[in-house]
Amino acid sequence: MIKLATFLFISGGEIFFILLIVVMVFGAKNVPEIAKGLGKGMRQLKDATNDIKTEITKSAERNGLDTSITNDVNEELKKVKDDLEEFTGSVRRKL
């Protein structure tokens, strides 16, 4: 059985259909602006997550808690990030 790459359990055909609906609803001219806004929102979410993670780690270290589990979590996050980079690499626009 051949497995196709899926992102969030959505196949390529479903992604294409969603993109088609987005283009029909918002128009081709507005899609880059929407994508830019989504990118900025994702960046803000990532920054906020990193700030929270840093604050929790500092607080745990101040209180003498074992923070070795964060290394394992960071390794898993790096793997997910690498997989996401691999997936979005073909989608990104080269400047």
mmCIF file of N, CA and C in Angstrom:
data_model
loop_
_atom_site.group_PDB
_atom_site.id
_atom_site.type_symbol
_atom_site.label_atom_id
_atom_site.label_comp_id
_atom_site.label_asym_id
_atom_site.label_seq_id
_atom_site.Cartn_x
_atom_site.Cartn_y
_atom_site.Cartn_z
ATOM 1 N N MET A 1 0.840 -1.174 0.000
ATOM 2 C CA MET A 1 0.000 0.000 0.000
ATOM 3 C C MET A 1 0.889 1.243 0.000
ATOM 4 N N ILE A 2 0.626 2.163 -0.876
ATOM 5 C CA ILE A 2 1.405 3.385 -0.990
ATOM 6 C C ILE A 2 0.786 4.450 -0.097
ATOM 7 N N LYS A 3 1.626 5.062 0.745
ATOM 8 C CA LYS A 3 1.145 6.136 1.611
ATOM 9 C C LYS A 3 1.497 7.468 0.976
ATOM 10 N N LEU A 4 0.521 8.344 0.879
ATOM 11 C CA LEU A 4 0.759 9.682 0.368
ATOM 12 C C LEU A 4 1.053 10.607 1.528
ATOM 13 N N ALA A 5 1.874 11.621 1.277
ATOM 14 C CA ALA A 5 2.178 12.596 2.321
ATOM 15 C C ALA A 5 0.934 13.421 2.613
ATOM 16 N N THR A 6 0.593 13.501 3.870
ATOM 17 C CA THR A 6 -0.558 14.299 4.272
ATOM 18 C C THR A 6 -0.128 15.280 5.333
ATOM 19 N N PHE A 7 -0.805 16.390 5.388
ATOM 20 C CA PHE A 7 -0.538 17.425 6.370
ATOM 21 C C PHE A 7 -1.804 17.628 7.176
ATOM 22 N N LEU A 8 -1.733 17.328 8.452
ATOM 23 C CA LEU A 8 -2.888 17.417 9.339
ATOM 24 C C LEU A 8 -4.032 16.554 8.834
ATOM 25 N N PHE A 9 -3.715 15.371 8.329
ATOM 26 C CA PHE A 9 -4.682 14.402 7.844
ATOM 27 C C PHE A 9 -5.503 14.934 6.669
ATOM 28 N N ILE A 10 -4.930 15.843 5.902
ATOM 29 C CA ILE A 10 -5.597 16.380 4.712
ATOM 30 C C ILE A 10 -4.769 15.946 3.510
ATOM 31 N N SER A 11 -5.426 15.351 2.531
ATOM 32 C CA SER A 11 -4.700 14.888 1.352
ATOM 33 C C SER A 11 -4.486 16.044 0.371
ATOM 34 N N GLY A 12 -3.716 15.785 -0.660
ATOM 35 C CA GLY A 12 -3.413 16.808 -1.662
ATOM 36 C C GLY A 12 -4.652 17.300 -2.383
ATOM 37 N N GLY A 13 -5.568 16.385 -2.688
ATOM 38 C CA GLY A 13 -6.809 16.778 -3.369
ATOM 39 C C GLY A 13 -7.661 17.693 -2.506
ATOM 40 N N GLU A 14 -7.705 17.420 -1.217
ATOM 41 C CA GLU A 14 -8.482 18.264 -0.311
ATOM 42 C C GLU A 14 -7.856 19.644 -0.165
ATOM 43 N N ILE A 15 -6.520 19.698 -0.121
ATOM 44 C CA ILE A 15 -5.838 20.991 -0.050
ATOM 45 C C ILE A 15 -6.130 21.790 -1.309
ATOM 46 N N PHE A 16 -6.065 21.138 -2.463
ATOM 47 C CA PHE A 16 -6.361 21.817 -3.719
ATOM 48 C C PHE A 16 -7.786 22.366 -3.716
ATOM 49 N N PHE A 17 -8.730 21.579 -3.241
ATOM 50 C CA PHE A 17 -10.124 22.009 -3.190
ATOM 51 C C PHE A 17 -10.287 23.207 -2.262
ATOM 52 N N ILE A 18 -9.632 23.193 -1.119
ATOM 53 C CA ILE A 18 -9.709 24.318 -0.187
ATOM 54 C C ILE A 18 -9.115 25.567 -0.821
ATOM 55 N N LEU A 19 -7.970 25.431 -1.487
ATOM 56 C CA LEU A 19 -7.354 26.581 -2.158
ATOM 57 C C LEU A 19 -8.250 27.122 -3.267
ATOM 58 N N LEU A 20 -8.912 26.246 -3.983
ATOM 59 C CA LEU A 20 -9.838 26.669 -5.027
ATOM 60 C C LEU A 20 -10.984 27.489 -4.434
ATOM 61 N N ILE A 21 -11.545 27.033 -3.331
ATOM 62 C CA ILE A 21 -12.627 27.765 -2.670
ATOM 63 C C ILE A 21 -12.130 29.119 -2.171
ATOM 64 N N VAL A 22 -10.909 29.165 -1.603
ATOM 65 C CA VAL A 22 -10.347 30.434 -1.120
ATOM 66 C C VAL A 22 -10.204 31.420 -2.269
ATOM 67 N N VAL A 23 -9.700 30.963 -3.405
ATOM 68 C CA VAL A 23 -9.536 31.839 -4.560
ATOM 69 C C VAL A 23 -10.892 32.324 -5.061
ATOM 70 N N MET A 24 -11.884 31.444 -5.062
ATOM 71 C CA MET A 24 -13.215 31.840 -5.526
ATOM 72 C C MET A 24 -13.866 32.847 -4.577
ATOM 73 N N VAL A 25 -13.677 32.684 -3.287
ATOM 74 C CA VAL A 25 -14.320 33.566 -2.313
ATOM 75 C C VAL A 25 -13.613 34.909 -2.226
ATOM 76 N N PHE A 26 -12.287 34.906 -2.122
ATOM 77 C CA PHE A 26 -11.553 36.142 -1.884
ATOM 78 C C PHE A 26 -10.961 36.757 -3.147
ATOM 79 N N GLY A 27 -10.852 36.023 -4.197
ATOM 80 C CA GLY A 27 -10.256 36.539 -5.423
ATOM 81 C C GLY A 27 -8.757 36.306 -5.425
ATOM 82 N N ALA A 28 -8.207 36.191 -6.613
ATOM 83 C CA ALA A 28 -6.779 35.886 -6.755
ATOM 84 C C ALA A 28 -5.897 37.022 -6.254
ATOM 85 N N LYS A 29 -6.377 38.257 -6.335
ATOM 86 C CA LYS A 29 -5.565 39.397 -5.905
ATOM 87 C C LYS A 29 -5.406 39.455 -4.393
ATOM 88 N N ASN A 30 -6.386 38.963 -3.651
ATOM 89 C CA ASN A 30 -6.350 39.065 -2.193
ATOM 90 C C ASN A 30 -5.669 37.879 -1.509
ATOM 91 N N VAL A 31 -5.439 36.798 -2.215
ATOM 92 C CA VAL A 31 -4.851 35.603 -1.610
ATOM 93 C C VAL A 31 -3.454 35.883 -1.042
ATOM 94 N N PRO A 32 -2.551 36.596 -1.746
ATOM 95 C CA PRO A 32 -1.234 36.874 -1.143
ATOM 96 C C PRO A 32 -1.329 37.703 0.141
ATOM 97 N N GLU A 33 -2.264 38.645 0.190
ATOM 98 C CA GLU A 33 -2.435 39.451 1.396
ATOM 99 C C GLU A 33 -2.935 38.594 2.553
ATOM 100 N N ILE A 34 -3.839 37.677 2.266
ATOM 101 C CA ILE A 34 -4.362 36.774 3.297
ATOM 102 C C ILE A 34 -3.237 35.869 3.798
ATOM 103 N N ALA A 35 -2.446 35.345 2.882
ATOM 104 C CA ALA A 35 -1.331 34.474 3.268
ATOM 105 C C ALA A 35 -0.308 35.230 4.106
ATOM 106 N N LYS A 36 -0.057 36.485 3.741
ATOM 107 C CA LYS A 36 0.881 37.313 4.499
ATOM 108 C C LYS A 36 0.362 37.540 5.916
ATOM 109 N N GLY A 37 -0.918 37.814 6.036
ATOM 110 C CA GLY A 37 -1.522 37.998 7.356
ATOM 111 C C GLY A 37 -1.467 36.734 8.194
ATOM 112 N N LEU A 38 -1.733 35.588 7.559
ATOM 113 C CA LEU A 38 -1.636 34.313 8.272
ATOM 114 C C LEU A 38 -0.199 34.040 8.718
ATOM 115 N N GLY A 39 0.756 34.380 7.864
ATOM 116 C CA GLY A 39 2.165 34.194 8.220
ATOM 117 C C GLY A 39 2.563 35.042 9.411
ATOM 118 N N LYS A 40 2.113 36.297 9.418
ATOM 119 C CA LYS A 40 2.410 37.171 10.557
ATOM 120 C C LYS A 40 1.767 36.645 11.832
ATOM 121 N N GLY A 41 0.544 36.160 11.711
ATOM 122 C CA GLY A 41 -0.139 35.601 12.884
ATOM 123 C C GLY A 41 0.569 34.378 13.420
ATOM 124 N N MET A 42 1.031 33.520 12.516
ATOM 125 C CA MET A 42 1.762 32.328 12.942
ATOM 126 C C MET A 42 3.079 32.709 13.618
ATOM 127 N N ARG A 43 3.731 33.750 13.097
ATOM 128 C CA ARG A 43 4.993 34.213 13.696
ATOM 129 C C ARG A 43 4.755 34.750 15.102
ATOM 130 N N GLN A 44 3.682 35.513 15.283
ATOM 131 C CA GLN A 44 3.362 36.042 16.605
ATOM 132 C C GLN A 44 3.047 34.909 17.570
ATOM 133 N N LEU A 45 2.335 33.910 17.101
ATOM 134 C CA LEU A 45 2.015 32.759 17.940
ATOM 135 C C LEU A 45 3.285 32.012 18.338
ATOM 136 N N LYS A 46 4.208 31.849 17.392
ATOM 137 C CA LYS A 46 5.468 31.174 17.676
ATOM 138 C C LYS A 46 6.282 31.966 18.698
ATOM 139 N N ASP A 47 6.350 33.275 18.532
ATOM 140 C CA ASP A 47 7.090 34.113 19.474
ATOM 141 C C ASP A 47 6.477 34.048 20.872
ATOM 142 N N ALA A 48 5.155 34.101 20.943
ATOM 143 C CA ALA A 48 4.473 34.021 22.237
ATOM 144 C C ALA A 48 4.730 32.668 22.891
ATOM 145 N N THR A 49 4.703 31.599 22.110
ATOM 146 C CA THR A 49 4.970 30.267 22.639
ATOM 147 C C THR A 49 6.391 30.167 23.180
ATOM 148 N N ASN A 50 7.339 30.717 22.437
ATOM 149 C CA ASN A 50 8.729 30.695 22.903
ATOM 150 C C ASN A 50 8.895 31.505 24.185
ATOM 151 N N ASP A 51 8.231 32.652 24.282
ATOM 152 C CA ASP A 51 8.294 33.464 25.499
ATOM 153 C C ASP A 51 7.732 32.712 26.694
ATOM 154 N N ILE A 52 6.608 32.051 26.502
ATOM 155 C CA ILE A 52 5.997 31.285 27.590
ATOM 156 C C ILE A 52 6.907 30.136 28.000
ATOM 157 N N LYS A 53 7.479 29.448 27.014
ATOM 158 C CA LYS A 53 8.373 28.323 27.307
ATOM 159 C C LYS A 53 9.592 28.802 28.091
ATOM 160 N N THR A 54 10.157 29.927 27.705
ATOM 161 C CA THR A 54 11.314 30.477 28.399
ATOM 162 C C THR A 54 10.964 30.868 29.828
ATOM 163 N N GLU A 55 9.816 31.482 29.988
ATOM 164 C CA GLU A 55 9.390 31.904 31.324
ATOM 165 C C GLU A 55 9.143 30.705 32.240
ATOM 166 N N ILE A 56 8.541 29.658 31.721
ATOM 167 C CA ILE A 56 8.300 28.453 32.517
ATOM 168 C C ILE A 56 9.623 27.800 32.901
ATOM 169 N N THR A 57 10.555 27.737 31.973
ATOM 170 C CA THR A 57 11.854 27.141 32.259
ATOM 171 C C THR A 57 12.594 27.923 33.331
ATOM 172 N N LYS A 58 12.594 29.251 33.220
ATOM 173 C CA LYS A 58 13.259 30.084 34.228
ATOM 174 C C LYS A 58 12.619 29.900 35.597
ATOM 175 N N SER A 59 11.310 29.860 35.620
ATOM 176 C CA SER A 59 10.599 29.686 36.882
ATOM 177 C C SER A 59 10.911 28.329 37.509
ATOM 178 N N ALA A 60 10.968 27.294 36.688
ATOM 179 C CA ALA A 60 11.275 25.957 37.192
ATOM 180 C C ALA A 60 12.697 25.902 37.739
ATOM 181 N N GLU A 61 13.634 26.536 37.063
ATOM 182 C CA GLU A 61 15.021 26.539 37.527
ATOM 183 C C GLU A 61 15.158 27.311 38.833
ATOM 184 N N ARG A 62 14.417 28.415 38.970
ATOM 185 C CA ARG A 62 14.454 29.195 40.216
ATOM 186 C C ARG A 62 13.908 28.392 41.393
ATOM 187 N N ASN A 63 12.933 27.532 41.128
ATOM 188 C CA ASN A 63 12.317 26.750 42.198
ATOM 189 C C ASN A 63 12.988 25.398 42.399
ATOM 190 N N GLY A 64 14.063 25.128 41.680
ATOM 191 C CA GLY A 64 14.824 23.906 41.866
ATOM 192 C C GLY A 64 14.192 22.670 41.257
ATOM 193 N N LEU A 65 13.324 22.826 40.269
ATOM 194 C CA LEU A 65 12.692 21.683 39.619
ATOM 195 C C LEU A 65 13.598 21.129 38.530
ATOM 196 N N ASP A 66 13.461 19.835 38.263
ATOM 197 C CA ASP A 66 14.246 19.172 37.220
ATOM 198 C C ASP A 66 13.728 19.600 35.858
ATOM 199 N N THR A 67 14.603 20.185 35.057
ATOM 200 C CA THR A 67 14.198 20.673 33.730
ATOM 201 C C THR A 67 14.770 19.808 32.612
ATOM 202 N N SER A 68 15.253 18.613 32.936
ATOM 203 C CA SER A 68 15.851 17.762 31.906
ATOM 204 C C SER A 68 14.818 17.291 30.886
ATOM 205 N N ILE A 69 13.545 17.263 31.272
ATOM 206 C CA ILE A 69 12.504 16.850 30.321
ATOM 207 C C ILE A 69 12.381 17.850 29.176
ATOM 208 N N THR A 70 12.740 19.103 29.428
ATOM 209 C CA THR A 70 12.641 20.108 28.372
ATOM 210 C C THR A 70 13.579 19.786 27.212
ATOM 211 N N ASN A 71 14.696 19.135 27.502
ATOM 212 C CA ASN A 71 15.610 18.747 26.421
ATOM 213 C C ASN A 71 14.946 17.747 25.491
ATOM 214 N N ASP A 72 14.232 16.781 26.072
ATOM 215 C CA ASP A 72 13.522 15.794 25.258
ATOM 216 C C ASP A 72 12.430 16.466 24.431
ATOM 217 N N VAL A 73 11.703 17.384 25.054
ATOM 218 C CA VAL A 73 10.636 18.099 24.350
ATOM 219 C C VAL A 73 11.227 18.940 23.233
ATOM 220 N N ASN A 74 12.344 19.608 23.508
ATOM 221 C CA ASN A 74 12.990 20.429 22.477
ATOM 222 C C ASN A 74 13.455 19.592 21.294
ATOM 223 N N GLU A 75 13.938 18.385 21.562
ATOM 224 C CA GLU A 75 14.356 17.505 20.468
ATOM 225 C C GLU A 75 13.163 17.109 19.600
ATOM 226 N N GLU A 76 12.047 16.783 20.248
ATOM 227 C CA GLU A 76 10.839 16.424 19.491
ATOM 228 C C GLU A 76 10.330 17.617 18.701
ATOM 229 N N LEU A 77 10.362 18.801 19.303
ATOM 230 C CA LEU A 77 9.932 20.011 18.587
ATOM 231 C C LEU A 77 10.823 20.272 17.380
ATOM 232 N N LYS A 78 12.110 20.014 17.532
ATOM 233 C CA LYS A 78 13.028 20.214 16.407
ATOM 234 C C LYS A 78 12.699 19.257 15.270
ATOM 235 N N LYS A 79 12.358 18.004 15.614
ATOM 236 C CA LYS A 79 11.985 17.041 14.587
ATOM 237 C C LYS A 79 10.732 17.489 13.843
ATOM 238 N N VAL A 80 9.745 17.966 14.594
ATOM 239 C CA VAL A 80 8.508 18.450 13.972
ATOM 240 C C VAL A 80 8.794 19.660 13.098
ATOM 241 N N LYS A 81 9.635 20.566 13.591
ATOM 242 C CA LYS A 81 9.985 21.759 12.819
ATOM 243 C C LYS A 81 10.694 21.367 11.525
ATOM 244 N N ASP A 82 11.608 20.412 11.606
ATOM 245 C CA ASP A 82 12.320 19.954 10.401
ATOM 246 C C ASP A 82 11.344 19.340 9.396
ATOM 247 N N ASP A 83 10.397 18.541 9.903
ATOM 248 C CA ASP A 83 9.396 17.947 9.015
ATOM 249 C C ASP A 83 8.546 19.024 8.363
ATOM 250 N N LEU A 84 8.185 20.045 9.128
ATOM 251 C CA LEU A 84 7.384 21.143 8.596
ATOM 252 C C LEU A 84 8.172 21.940 7.567
ATOM 253 N N GLU A 85 9.451 22.174 7.839
ATOM 254 C CA GLU A 85 10.306 22.877 6.885
ATOM 255 C C GLU A 85 10.421 22.087 5.584
ATOM 256 N N GLU A 86 10.533 20.770 5.712
ATOM 257 C CA GLU A 86 10.617 19.916 4.525
ATOM 258 C C GLU A 86 9.330 20.009 3.707
ATOM 259 N N PHE A 87 8.193 20.037 4.412
ATOM 260 C CA PHE A 87 6.903 20.103 3.738
ATOM 261 C C PHE A 87 6.689 21.460 3.067
ATOM 262 N N THR A 88 7.032 22.544 3.765
ATOM 263 C CA THR A 88 6.759 23.879 3.229
ATOM 264 C C THR A 88 7.869 24.369 2.306
ATOM 265 N N GLY A 89 8.990 23.667 2.245
ATOM 266 C CA GLY A 89 10.099 24.096 1.407
ATOM 267 C C GLY A 89 9.713 24.229 -0.054
ATOM 268 N N SER A 90 8.896 23.323 -0.536
ATOM 269 C CA SER A 90 8.495 23.362 -1.929
ATOM 270 C C SER A 90 7.416 24.421 -2.182
ATOM 271 N N VAL A 91 6.771 24.882 -1.124
ATOM 272 C CA VAL A 91 5.696 25.856 -1.271
ATOM 273 C C VAL A 91 6.213 27.283 -1.200
ATOM 274 N N ARG A 92 7.290 27.488 -0.473
ATOM 275 C CA ARG A 92 7.825 28.836 -0.267
ATOM 276 C C ARG A 92 8.242 29.479 -1.573
ATOM 277 N N ARG A 93 8.051 30.784 -1.598
ATOM 278 C CA ARG A 93 8.418 31.572 -2.760
ATOM 279 C C ARG A 93 9.871 32.025 -2.596
ATOM 280 N N LYS A 94 10.656 31.905 -3.619
ATOM 281 C CA LYS A 94 12.050 32.346 -3.561
ATOM 282 C C LYS A 94 12.112 33.807 -3.934
ATOM 283 N N LEU A 95 12.830 34.584 -3.105
ATOM 284 C CA LEU A 95 12.944 36.032 -3.339
ATOM 285 C C LEU A 95 14.132 36.374 -4.161
#
